Coordinates of C-alpha atoms and ligand atoms in Angstrom, one line a residue:
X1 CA 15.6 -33.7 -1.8
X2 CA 13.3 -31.8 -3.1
X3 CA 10.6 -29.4 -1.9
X4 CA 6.8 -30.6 -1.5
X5 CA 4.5 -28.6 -4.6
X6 CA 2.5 -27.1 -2.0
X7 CA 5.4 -25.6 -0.2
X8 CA 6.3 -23.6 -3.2
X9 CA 3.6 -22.2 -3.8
X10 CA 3.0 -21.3 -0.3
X11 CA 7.0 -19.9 -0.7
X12 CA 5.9 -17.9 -4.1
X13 CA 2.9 -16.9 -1.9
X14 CA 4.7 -15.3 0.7
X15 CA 6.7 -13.6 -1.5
X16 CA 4.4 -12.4 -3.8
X17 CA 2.6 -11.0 -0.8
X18 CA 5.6 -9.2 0.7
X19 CA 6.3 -7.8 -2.4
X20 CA 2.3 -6.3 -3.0
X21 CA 3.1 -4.4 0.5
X22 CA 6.4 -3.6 0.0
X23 CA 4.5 -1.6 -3.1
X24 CA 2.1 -0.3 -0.9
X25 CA 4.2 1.2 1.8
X26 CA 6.2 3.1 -0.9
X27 CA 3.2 4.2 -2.7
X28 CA 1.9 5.8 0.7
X29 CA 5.4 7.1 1.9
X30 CA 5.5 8.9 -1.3
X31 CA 8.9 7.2 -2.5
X32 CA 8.1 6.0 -5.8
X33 CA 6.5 7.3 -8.1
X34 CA 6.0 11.3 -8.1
X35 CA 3.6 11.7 -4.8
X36 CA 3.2 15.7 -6.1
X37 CA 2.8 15.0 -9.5
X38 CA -0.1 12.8 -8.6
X39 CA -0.2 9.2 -8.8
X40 CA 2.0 6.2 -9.9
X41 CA 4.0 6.0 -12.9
X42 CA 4.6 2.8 -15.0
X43 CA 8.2 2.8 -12.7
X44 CA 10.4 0.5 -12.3
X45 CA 8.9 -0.6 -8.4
X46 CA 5.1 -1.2 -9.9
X47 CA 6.9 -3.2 -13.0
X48 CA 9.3 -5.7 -10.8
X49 CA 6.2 -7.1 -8.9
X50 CA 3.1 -8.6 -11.4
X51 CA 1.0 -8.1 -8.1
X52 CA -1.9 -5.7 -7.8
X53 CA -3.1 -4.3 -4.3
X54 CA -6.1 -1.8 -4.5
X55 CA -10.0 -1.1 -3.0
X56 CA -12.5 -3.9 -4.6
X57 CA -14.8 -1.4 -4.6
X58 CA -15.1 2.7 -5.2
X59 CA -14.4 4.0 -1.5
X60 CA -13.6 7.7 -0.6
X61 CA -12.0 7.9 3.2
X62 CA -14.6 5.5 5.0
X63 CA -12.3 3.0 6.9
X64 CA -14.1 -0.3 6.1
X65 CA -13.3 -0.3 2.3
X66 CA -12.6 -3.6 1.3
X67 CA -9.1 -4.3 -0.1
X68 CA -8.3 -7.2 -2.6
X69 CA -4.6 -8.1 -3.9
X70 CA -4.1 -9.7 -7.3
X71 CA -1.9 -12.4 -7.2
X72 CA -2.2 -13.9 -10.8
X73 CA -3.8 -16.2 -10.9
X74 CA -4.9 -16.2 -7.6
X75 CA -7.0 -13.2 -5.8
X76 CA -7.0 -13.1 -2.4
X77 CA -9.9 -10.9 -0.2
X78 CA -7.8 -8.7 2.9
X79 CA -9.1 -8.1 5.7
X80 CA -10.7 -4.4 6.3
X81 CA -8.0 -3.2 8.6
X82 CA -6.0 -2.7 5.4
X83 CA -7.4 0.6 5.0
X84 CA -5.6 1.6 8.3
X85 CA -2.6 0.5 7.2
X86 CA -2.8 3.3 4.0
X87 CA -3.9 6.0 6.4
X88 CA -1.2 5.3 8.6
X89 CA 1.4 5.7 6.1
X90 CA -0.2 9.1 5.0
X91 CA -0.4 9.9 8.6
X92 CA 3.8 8.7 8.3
X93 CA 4.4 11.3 5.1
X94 CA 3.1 14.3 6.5
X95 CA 4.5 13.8 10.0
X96 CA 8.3 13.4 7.4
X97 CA 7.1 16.6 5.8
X98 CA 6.7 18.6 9.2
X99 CA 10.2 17.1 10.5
X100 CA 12.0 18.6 6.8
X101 CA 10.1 22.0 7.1
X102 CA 11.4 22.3 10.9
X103 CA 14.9 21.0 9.8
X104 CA 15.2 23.5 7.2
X105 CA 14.2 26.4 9.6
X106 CA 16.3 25.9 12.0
X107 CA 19.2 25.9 9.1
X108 CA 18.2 29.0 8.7
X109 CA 17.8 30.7 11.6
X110 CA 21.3 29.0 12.9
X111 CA 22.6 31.1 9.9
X112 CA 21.0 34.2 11.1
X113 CA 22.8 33.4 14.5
X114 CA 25.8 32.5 12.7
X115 CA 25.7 36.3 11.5
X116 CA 25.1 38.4 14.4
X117 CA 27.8 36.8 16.1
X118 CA 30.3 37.6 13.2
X119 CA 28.8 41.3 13.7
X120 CA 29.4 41.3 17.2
X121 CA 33.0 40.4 17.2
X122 CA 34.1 42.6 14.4
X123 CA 32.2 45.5 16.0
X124 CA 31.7 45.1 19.8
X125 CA 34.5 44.6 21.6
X126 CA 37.5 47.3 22.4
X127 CA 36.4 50.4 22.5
X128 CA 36.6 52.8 19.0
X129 CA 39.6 54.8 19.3
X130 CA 37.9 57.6 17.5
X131 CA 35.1 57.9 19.6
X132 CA 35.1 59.6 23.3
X133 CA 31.3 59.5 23.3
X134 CA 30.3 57.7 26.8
X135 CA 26.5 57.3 25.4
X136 CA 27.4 55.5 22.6
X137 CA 29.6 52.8 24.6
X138 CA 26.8 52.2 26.9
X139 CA 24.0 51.9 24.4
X140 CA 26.4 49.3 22.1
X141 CA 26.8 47.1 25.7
X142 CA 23.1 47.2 26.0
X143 CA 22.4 46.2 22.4
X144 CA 24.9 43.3 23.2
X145 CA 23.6 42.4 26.0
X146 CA 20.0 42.4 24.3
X147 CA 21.6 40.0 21.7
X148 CA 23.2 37.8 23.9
X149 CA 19.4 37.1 25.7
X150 CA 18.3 36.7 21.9
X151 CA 20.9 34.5 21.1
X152 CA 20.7 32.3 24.9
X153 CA 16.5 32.0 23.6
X154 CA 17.6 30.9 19.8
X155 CA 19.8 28.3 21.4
X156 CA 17.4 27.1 23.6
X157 CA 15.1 26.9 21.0
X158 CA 16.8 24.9 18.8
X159 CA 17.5 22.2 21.5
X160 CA 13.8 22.2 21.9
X161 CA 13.8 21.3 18.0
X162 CA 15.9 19.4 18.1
X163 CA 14.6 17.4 20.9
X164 CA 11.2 17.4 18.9
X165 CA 13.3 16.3 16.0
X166 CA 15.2 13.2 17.6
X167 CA 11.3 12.2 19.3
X168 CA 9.4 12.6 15.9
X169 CA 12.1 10.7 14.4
X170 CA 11.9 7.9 16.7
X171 CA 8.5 7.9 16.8
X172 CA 8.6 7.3 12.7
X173 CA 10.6 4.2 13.5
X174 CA 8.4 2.7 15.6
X175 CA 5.3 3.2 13.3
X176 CA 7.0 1.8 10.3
X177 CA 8.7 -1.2 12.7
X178 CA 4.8 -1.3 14.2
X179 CA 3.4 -1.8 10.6
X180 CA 5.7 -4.2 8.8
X181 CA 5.6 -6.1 12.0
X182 CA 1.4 -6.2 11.3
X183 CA 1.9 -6.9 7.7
X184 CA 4.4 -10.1 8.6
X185 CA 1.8 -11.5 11.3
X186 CA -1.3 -11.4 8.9
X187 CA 0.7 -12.7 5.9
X188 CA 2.2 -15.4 8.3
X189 CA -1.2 -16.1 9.2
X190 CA -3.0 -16.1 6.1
X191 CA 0.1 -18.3 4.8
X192 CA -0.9 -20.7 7.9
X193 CA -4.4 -20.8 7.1
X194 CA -3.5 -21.8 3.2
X195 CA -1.1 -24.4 4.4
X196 CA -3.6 -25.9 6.6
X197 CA -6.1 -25.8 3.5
X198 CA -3.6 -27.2 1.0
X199 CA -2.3 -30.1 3.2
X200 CA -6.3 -31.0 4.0
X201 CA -6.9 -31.0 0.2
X202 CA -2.8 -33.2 -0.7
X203 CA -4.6 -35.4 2.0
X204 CA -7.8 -35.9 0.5
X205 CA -6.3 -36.4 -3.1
X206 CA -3.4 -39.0 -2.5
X207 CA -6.1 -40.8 -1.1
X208 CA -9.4 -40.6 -3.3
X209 CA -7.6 -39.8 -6.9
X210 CA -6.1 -43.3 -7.8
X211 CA -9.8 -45.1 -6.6
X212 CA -11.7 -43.3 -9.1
X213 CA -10.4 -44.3 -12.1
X214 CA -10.6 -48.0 -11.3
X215 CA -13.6 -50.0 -12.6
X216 CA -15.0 -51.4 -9.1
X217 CA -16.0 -48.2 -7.9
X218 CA -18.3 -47.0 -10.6
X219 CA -21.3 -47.1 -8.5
X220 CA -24.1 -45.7 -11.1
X221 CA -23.2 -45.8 -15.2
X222 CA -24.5 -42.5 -16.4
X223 CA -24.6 -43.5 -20.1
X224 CA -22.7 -46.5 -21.9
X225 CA -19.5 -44.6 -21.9
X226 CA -19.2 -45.3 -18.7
X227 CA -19.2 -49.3 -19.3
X228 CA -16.1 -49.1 -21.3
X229 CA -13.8 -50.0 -18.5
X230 CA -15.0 -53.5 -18.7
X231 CA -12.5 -56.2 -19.9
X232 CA -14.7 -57.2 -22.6
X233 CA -16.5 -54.7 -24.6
X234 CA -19.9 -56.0 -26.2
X235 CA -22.9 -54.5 -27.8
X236 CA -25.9 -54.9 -25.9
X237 CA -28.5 -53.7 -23.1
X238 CA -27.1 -52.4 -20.2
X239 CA -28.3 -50.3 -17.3
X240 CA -27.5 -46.1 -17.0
X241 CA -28.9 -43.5 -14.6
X242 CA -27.9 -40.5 -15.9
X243 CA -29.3 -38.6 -12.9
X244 CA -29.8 -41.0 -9.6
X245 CA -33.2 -38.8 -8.7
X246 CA -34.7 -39.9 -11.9
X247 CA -34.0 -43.6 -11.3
X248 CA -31.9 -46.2 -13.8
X249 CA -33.0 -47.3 -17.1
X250 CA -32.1 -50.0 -19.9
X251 CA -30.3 -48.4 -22.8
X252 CA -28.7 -50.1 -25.5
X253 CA -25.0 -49.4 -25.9
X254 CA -22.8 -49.6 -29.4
X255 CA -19.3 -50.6 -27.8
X256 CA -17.8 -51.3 -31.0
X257 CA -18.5 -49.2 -33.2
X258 CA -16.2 -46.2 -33.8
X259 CA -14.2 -46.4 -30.2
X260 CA -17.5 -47.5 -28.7
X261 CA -19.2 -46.2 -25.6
X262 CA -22.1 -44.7 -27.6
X263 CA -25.4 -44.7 -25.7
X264 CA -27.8 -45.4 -29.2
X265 CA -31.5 -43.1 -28.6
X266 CA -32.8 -44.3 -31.9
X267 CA -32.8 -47.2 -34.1
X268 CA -34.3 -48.4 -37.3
X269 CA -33.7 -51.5 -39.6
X270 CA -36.9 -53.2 -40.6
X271 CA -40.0 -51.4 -40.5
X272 CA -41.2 -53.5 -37.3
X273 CA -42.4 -50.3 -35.3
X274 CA -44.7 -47.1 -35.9
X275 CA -43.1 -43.9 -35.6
X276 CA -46.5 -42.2 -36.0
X277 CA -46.7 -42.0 -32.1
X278 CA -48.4 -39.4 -30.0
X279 CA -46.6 -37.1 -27.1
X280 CA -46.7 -39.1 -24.3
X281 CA -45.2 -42.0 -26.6
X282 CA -42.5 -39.9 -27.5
X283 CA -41.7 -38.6 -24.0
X284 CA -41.2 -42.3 -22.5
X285 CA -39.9 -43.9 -25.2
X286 CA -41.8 -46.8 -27.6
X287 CA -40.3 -50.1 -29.3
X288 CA -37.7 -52.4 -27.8
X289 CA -34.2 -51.1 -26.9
X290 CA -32.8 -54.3 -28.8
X291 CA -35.1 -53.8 -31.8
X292 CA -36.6 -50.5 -33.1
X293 CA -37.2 -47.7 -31.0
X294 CA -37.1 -44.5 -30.0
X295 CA -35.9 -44.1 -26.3
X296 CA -37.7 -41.1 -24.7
X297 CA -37.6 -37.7 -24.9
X298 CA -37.0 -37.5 -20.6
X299 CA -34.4 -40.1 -21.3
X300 CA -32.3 -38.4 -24.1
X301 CA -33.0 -34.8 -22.1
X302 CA -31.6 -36.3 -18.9
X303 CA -28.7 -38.0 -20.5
X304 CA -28.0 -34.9 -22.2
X305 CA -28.1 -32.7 -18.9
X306 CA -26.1 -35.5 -17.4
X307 CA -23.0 -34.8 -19.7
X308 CA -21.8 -33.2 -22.9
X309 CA -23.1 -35.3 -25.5
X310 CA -22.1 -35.5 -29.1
X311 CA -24.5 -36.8 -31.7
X312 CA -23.9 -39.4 -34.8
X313 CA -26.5 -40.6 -36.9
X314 CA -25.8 -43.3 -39.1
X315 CA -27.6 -43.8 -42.4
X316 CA -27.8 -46.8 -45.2
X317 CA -29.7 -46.5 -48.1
X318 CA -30.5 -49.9 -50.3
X319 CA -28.2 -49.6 -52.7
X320 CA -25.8 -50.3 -49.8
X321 CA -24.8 -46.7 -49.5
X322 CA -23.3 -45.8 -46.2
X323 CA -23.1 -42.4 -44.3
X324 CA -22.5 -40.6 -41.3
X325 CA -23.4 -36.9 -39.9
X326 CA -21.9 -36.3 -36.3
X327 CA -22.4 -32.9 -34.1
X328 CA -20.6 -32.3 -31.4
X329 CA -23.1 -30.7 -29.5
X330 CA -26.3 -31.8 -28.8
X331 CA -29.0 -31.3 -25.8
X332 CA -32.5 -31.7 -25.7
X333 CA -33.9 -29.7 -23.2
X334 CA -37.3 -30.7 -20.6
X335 CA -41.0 -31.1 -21.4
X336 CA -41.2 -28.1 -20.4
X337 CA -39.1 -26.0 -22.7
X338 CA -40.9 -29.0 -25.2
X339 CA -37.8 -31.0 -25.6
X340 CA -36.5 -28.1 -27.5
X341 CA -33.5 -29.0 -29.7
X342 CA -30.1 -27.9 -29.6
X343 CA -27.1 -28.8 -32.1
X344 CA -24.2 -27.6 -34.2
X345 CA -20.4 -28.4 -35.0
X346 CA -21.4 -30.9 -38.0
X347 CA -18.8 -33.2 -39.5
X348 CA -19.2 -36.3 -41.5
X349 CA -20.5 -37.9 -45.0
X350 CA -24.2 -37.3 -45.4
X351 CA -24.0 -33.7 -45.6
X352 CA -25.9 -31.1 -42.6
X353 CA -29.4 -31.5 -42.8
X354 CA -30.1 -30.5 -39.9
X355 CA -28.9 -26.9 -40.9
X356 CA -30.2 -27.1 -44.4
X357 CA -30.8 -23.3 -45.0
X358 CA -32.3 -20.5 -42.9
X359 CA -35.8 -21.6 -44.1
X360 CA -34.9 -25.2 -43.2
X361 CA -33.1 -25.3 -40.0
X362 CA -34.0 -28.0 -37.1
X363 CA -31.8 -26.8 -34.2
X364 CA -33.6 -24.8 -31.3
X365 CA -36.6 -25.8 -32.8
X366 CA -39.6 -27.6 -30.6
X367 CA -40.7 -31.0 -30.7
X368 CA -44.0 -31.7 -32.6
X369 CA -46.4 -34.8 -32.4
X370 CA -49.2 -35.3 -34.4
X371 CA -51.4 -34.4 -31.0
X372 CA -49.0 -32.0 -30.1
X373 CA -48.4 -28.4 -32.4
X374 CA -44.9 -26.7 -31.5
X375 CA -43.7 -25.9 -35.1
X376 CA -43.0 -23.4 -37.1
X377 CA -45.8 -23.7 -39.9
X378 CA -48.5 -21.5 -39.1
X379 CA -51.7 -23.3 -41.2
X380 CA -51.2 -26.9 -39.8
X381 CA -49.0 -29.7 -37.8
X382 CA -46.0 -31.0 -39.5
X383 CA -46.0 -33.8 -37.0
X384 CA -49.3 -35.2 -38.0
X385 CA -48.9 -34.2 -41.8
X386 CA -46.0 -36.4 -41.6
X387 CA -47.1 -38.7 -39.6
X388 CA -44.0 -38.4 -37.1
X389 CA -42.9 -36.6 -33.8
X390 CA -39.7 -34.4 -34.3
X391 CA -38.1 -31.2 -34.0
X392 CA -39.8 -29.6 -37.2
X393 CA -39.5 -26.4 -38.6
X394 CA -41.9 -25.6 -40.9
X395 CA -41.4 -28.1 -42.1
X396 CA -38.1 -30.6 -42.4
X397 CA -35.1 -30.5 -44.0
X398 CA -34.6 -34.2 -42.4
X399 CA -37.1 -36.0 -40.6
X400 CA -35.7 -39.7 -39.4
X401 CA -38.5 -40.4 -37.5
X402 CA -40.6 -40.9 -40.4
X403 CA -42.6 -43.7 -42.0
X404 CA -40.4 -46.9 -42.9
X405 CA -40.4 -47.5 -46.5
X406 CA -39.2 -51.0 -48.2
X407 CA -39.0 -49.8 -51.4
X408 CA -39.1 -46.0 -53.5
X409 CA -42.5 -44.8 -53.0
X410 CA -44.3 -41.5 -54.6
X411 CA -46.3 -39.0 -52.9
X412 CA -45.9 -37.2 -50.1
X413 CA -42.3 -36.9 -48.5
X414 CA -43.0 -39.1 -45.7
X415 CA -40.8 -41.9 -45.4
X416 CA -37.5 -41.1 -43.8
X417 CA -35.2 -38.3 -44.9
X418 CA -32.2 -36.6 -45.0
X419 CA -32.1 -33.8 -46.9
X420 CA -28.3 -34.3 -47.8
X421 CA -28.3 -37.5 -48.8
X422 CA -25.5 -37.5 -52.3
X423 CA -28.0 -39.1 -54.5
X424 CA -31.0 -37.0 -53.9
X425 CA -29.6 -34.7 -56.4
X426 CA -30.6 -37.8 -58.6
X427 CA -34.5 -37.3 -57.7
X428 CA -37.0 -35.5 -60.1
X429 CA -40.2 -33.9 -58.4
X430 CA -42.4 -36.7 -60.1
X431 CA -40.1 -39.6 -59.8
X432 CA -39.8 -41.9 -56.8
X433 CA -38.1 -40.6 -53.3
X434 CA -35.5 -41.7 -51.7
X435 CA -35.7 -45.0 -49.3
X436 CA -33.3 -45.5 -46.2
X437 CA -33.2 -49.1 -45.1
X438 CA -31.4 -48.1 -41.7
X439 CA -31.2 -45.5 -39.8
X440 CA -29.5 -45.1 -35.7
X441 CA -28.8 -41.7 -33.5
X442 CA -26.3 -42.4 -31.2
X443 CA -24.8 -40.4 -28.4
X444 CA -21.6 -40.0 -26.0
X445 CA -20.1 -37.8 -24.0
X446 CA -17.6 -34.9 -25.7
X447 CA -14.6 -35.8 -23.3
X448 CA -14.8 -39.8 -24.3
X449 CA -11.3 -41.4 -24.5
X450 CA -11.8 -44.9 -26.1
Ligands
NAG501 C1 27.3 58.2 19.0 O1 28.3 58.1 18.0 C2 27.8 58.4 16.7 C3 29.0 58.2 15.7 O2 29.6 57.0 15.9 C4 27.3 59.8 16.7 O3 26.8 60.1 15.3 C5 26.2 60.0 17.6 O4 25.8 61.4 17.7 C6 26.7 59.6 19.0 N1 25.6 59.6 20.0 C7 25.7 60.1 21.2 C8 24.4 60.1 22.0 O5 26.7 60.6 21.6
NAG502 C1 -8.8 -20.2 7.8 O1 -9.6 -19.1 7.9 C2 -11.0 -19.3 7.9 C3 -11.7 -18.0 7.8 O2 -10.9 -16.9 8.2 C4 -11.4 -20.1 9.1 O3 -12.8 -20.4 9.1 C5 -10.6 -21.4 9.1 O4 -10.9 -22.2 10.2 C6 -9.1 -21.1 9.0 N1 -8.4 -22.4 8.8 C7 -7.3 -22.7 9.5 C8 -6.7 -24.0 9.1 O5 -6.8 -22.0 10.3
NAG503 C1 -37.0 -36.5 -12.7 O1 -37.5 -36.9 -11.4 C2 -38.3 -35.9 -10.8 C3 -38.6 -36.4 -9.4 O2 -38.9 -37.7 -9.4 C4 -39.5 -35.6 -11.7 O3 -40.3 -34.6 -11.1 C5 -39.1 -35.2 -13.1 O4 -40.2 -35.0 -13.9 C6 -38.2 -36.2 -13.7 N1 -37.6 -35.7 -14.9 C7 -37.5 -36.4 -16.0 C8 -37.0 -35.7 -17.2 O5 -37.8 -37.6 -16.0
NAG504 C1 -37.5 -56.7 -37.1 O1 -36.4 -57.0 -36.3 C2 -36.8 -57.4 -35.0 C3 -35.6 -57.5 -34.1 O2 -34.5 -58.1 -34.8 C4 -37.5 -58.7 -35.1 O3 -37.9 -59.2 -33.8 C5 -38.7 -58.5 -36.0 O4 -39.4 -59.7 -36.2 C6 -38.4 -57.9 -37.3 N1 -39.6 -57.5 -38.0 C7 -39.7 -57.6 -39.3 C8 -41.0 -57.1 -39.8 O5 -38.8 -58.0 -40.0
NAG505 C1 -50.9 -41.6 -37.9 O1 -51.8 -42.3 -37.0 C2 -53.1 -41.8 -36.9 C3 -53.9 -42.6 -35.9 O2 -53.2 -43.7 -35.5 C4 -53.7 -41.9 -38.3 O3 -55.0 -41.3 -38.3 C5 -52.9 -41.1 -39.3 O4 -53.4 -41.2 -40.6 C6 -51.5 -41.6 -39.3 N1 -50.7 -40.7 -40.1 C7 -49.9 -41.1 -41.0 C8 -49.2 -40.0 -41.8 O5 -49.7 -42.2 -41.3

């Protein structure tokens, strides 16, 4: 049989606890460490116990100084009394000191006792042969007399002490009983209150866990990731709400390509629709999701809020050439921020023309339409010299919302482009640019498990 998880814990816990004011009460009785040499070494009672008890906060001698113990990894927050609990063990050490300082003087003046009477008895009693001197016998029986009242005081002193002694020392045992016996109740307590927490929480988990990975309770697709826990796994339009305040919305999903699950934002293949759009075109999306398209700018931001997206695009030129670029981050943020773009961690085929240099760089740049100017070139719009909205710089190092060519064409660089692309090298300035006969950006979430 073996113990419940929790209760270990709670076990370690306890102990660990235990241990942080075991630590404390010798830190404050002075008994490790060097108390007069100020402060705590690196010793051997600091090092056996990975705990840490101290203020949260700078405090001087105010009693509500909030105390916190490190249990790594685990902090707990102690109640304010625990300030008390340090004074009182001061309070403890100085009362010891007093009780050694009145021990060792009453060594000492037994020893000063201890040597009159040896006086007396070698000199006192019988009287001196040589001497006939009445006086003197008289005066020494008064002088012993005197000592004898001295020595009757002493004694009765000393019993006082020692009295005082035997009630300070009982009185230490109580406080240090008292105090361990406060520290046990509020660690039981505490350790109550976590086992009530940790039992509510086992509860809640055997119960909830095993339901959410199976298929019949996803409620709300947030994106066609979520769709691959159906049996069969097909390409086609399917229904996501990314965020249930903004409402559901048809997407189209790539299940089969490359593990699937990848929600597609853009697609190209025949030249069917305009990509010279205007802003609000851009921000609700134009074309069919089964066709050409581009999905939305409020779309792709709240899919991208909704999870940690990574990005592929997927290019073919008409010599049949195929390649990829993927990032493993990508966001676009609101209309607000003007669908600003963020993304990095390339891999893939077609090279990273989205970081093309420092003068050509796309990510965390805005998005431009040729009614609406967010780029970077100072003397006119990219968006509408392109004829194109996207996340220019000034201008484009890639552009693949740009006009659909069928075949090479000369002129101004505005069919689609990817700056990258392996035969571009092959170009001259006055020859023919390069043509891309499809194009598609598809997302999915970072932690995707086909
Ligand atoms: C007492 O005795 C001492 C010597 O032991 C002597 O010097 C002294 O004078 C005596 N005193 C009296 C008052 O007799
Ligand atoms: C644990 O302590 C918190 C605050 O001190 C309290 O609100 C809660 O009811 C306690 N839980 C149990 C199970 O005792
Ligand atoms: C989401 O919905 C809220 C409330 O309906 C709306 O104000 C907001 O503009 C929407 N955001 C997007 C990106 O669609
Ligand atoms: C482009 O493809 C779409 C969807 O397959 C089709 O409906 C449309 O007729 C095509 N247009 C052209 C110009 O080929
Ligand atoms: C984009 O469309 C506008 C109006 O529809 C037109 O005036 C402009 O010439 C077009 N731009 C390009 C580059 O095709």
């Amino acid at each position: 049989l073996q113990k419940p998880i929790s209760a270990v814990v709670l076990d370690n816990m306890r102990l660990a606890l235990l241990c942080v004011f075991k630590v404390v009460l010798l830190v404050s009785t002075g008994r490790i460490g060097d108390a007069e040499e100020g402060g705590l070494k690196e010793g051997k009672g600091s090092a056996a116990c990975p705990v840490k008890l101290r203020p949260s906060a700078h405090c001087e001698e105010e009693e509500d100084c909030p105390y916190q113990v490190t249990l790594p990894p685990l902090t707990i927050q102690m109640p304010k009394k625990f300030k008390m609990l340090e004074k009182t063990m001061k309070e403890l050490h100085s009362l010891r000191q007093t009780v050694n300082k009145l021990k060792s003087s009453c060594l000492e003046c037994k020893q000063q006792a201890d040597q009159i009477l040896q006086k007396d008895s070698s000199e006192g009693p019988g009287p001196d042969p040589t001497s006939n001197e009445q006086g003197n016998k008289s005066q020494q029986s008064t002088s012993i007399h005197d000592m004898q009242i001295k020595l009757n005081k002493m004694s009765s002193s000393l019993k006082n002490a020692r009295k005082e002694i035997n009630s300070l020392q009982g009185r230490i045992e109580e406080l240090s009983l008292l105090n361990m016996k406060n520290v046990e109740a509020m660690v039981d307590k505490k350790v109550k209150n976590l086992t009530g927490v940790v039992s509510s929480l086992d509860s809640k988990c055997s119960s909830a866990c095993p339901v959410i990975t199976s298929p019949q309770f996803i409620i709300a697709p947030r994106d066609c990731s979520d769709y691959n826990v159906l049996e069969e796994k097909k390409n086609g339009v399917y229904k996501v709400t990314p965020d249930p305040k903004n409402g559901t919305f048809d997407v189209y999903c790539d299940m089969e390509s490359f593990g699937g699950g990848w929600t597609v934002i853009q697609h190209r293949f025949n030249g069917s629709v305009s990509f010279n759009r205007t802003w609000a075109e851009y921000k609700n999306g134009f074309g069919a999701v089964q066709g050409e398209f581009w999905l939305g700018n409020d779309k792709i931001h709240l899919l991208t809020k909704a999870k940690d997206m990574i990005l592929r695009i997927e290019l073919e030129d008409f010599e049949g050439v195929r390649e990829y670029a993927k990032y493993e981050q990508f966001y676009v943020s609101n209309e607000y921020l003007r669908y600003r773009l963020s993304v990095s961690g390339y891999s893939g085929t077609a090279g990273d023309a989205l970081h093309f240099s420092k003068n050509y760089n796309h990510d965390q740049k805005f998005f431009t339409t040729p009614d609406k100017d967010n780029d970077m070139y100072p003397s006119g719009n990219c968006g509408a010299y392109y004829g194109s909205g996207w996340w220019f710089d000034a201008c484009m190092s890639a552009n693949l919302n740009g006009k659909y060519y069928h075949k090479k064409y000369k002129g101004i660089r505005n069919g689609i482009f990817w700056g990258t692309w392996p035969t571009l090298s092959d170009e001259h300035p006055s020859s023919y640019r390069q043509v891309f006969k499809t194009v598609k950006m598809m997302i999915r979430p970072k932690k995707y498990a086909p």
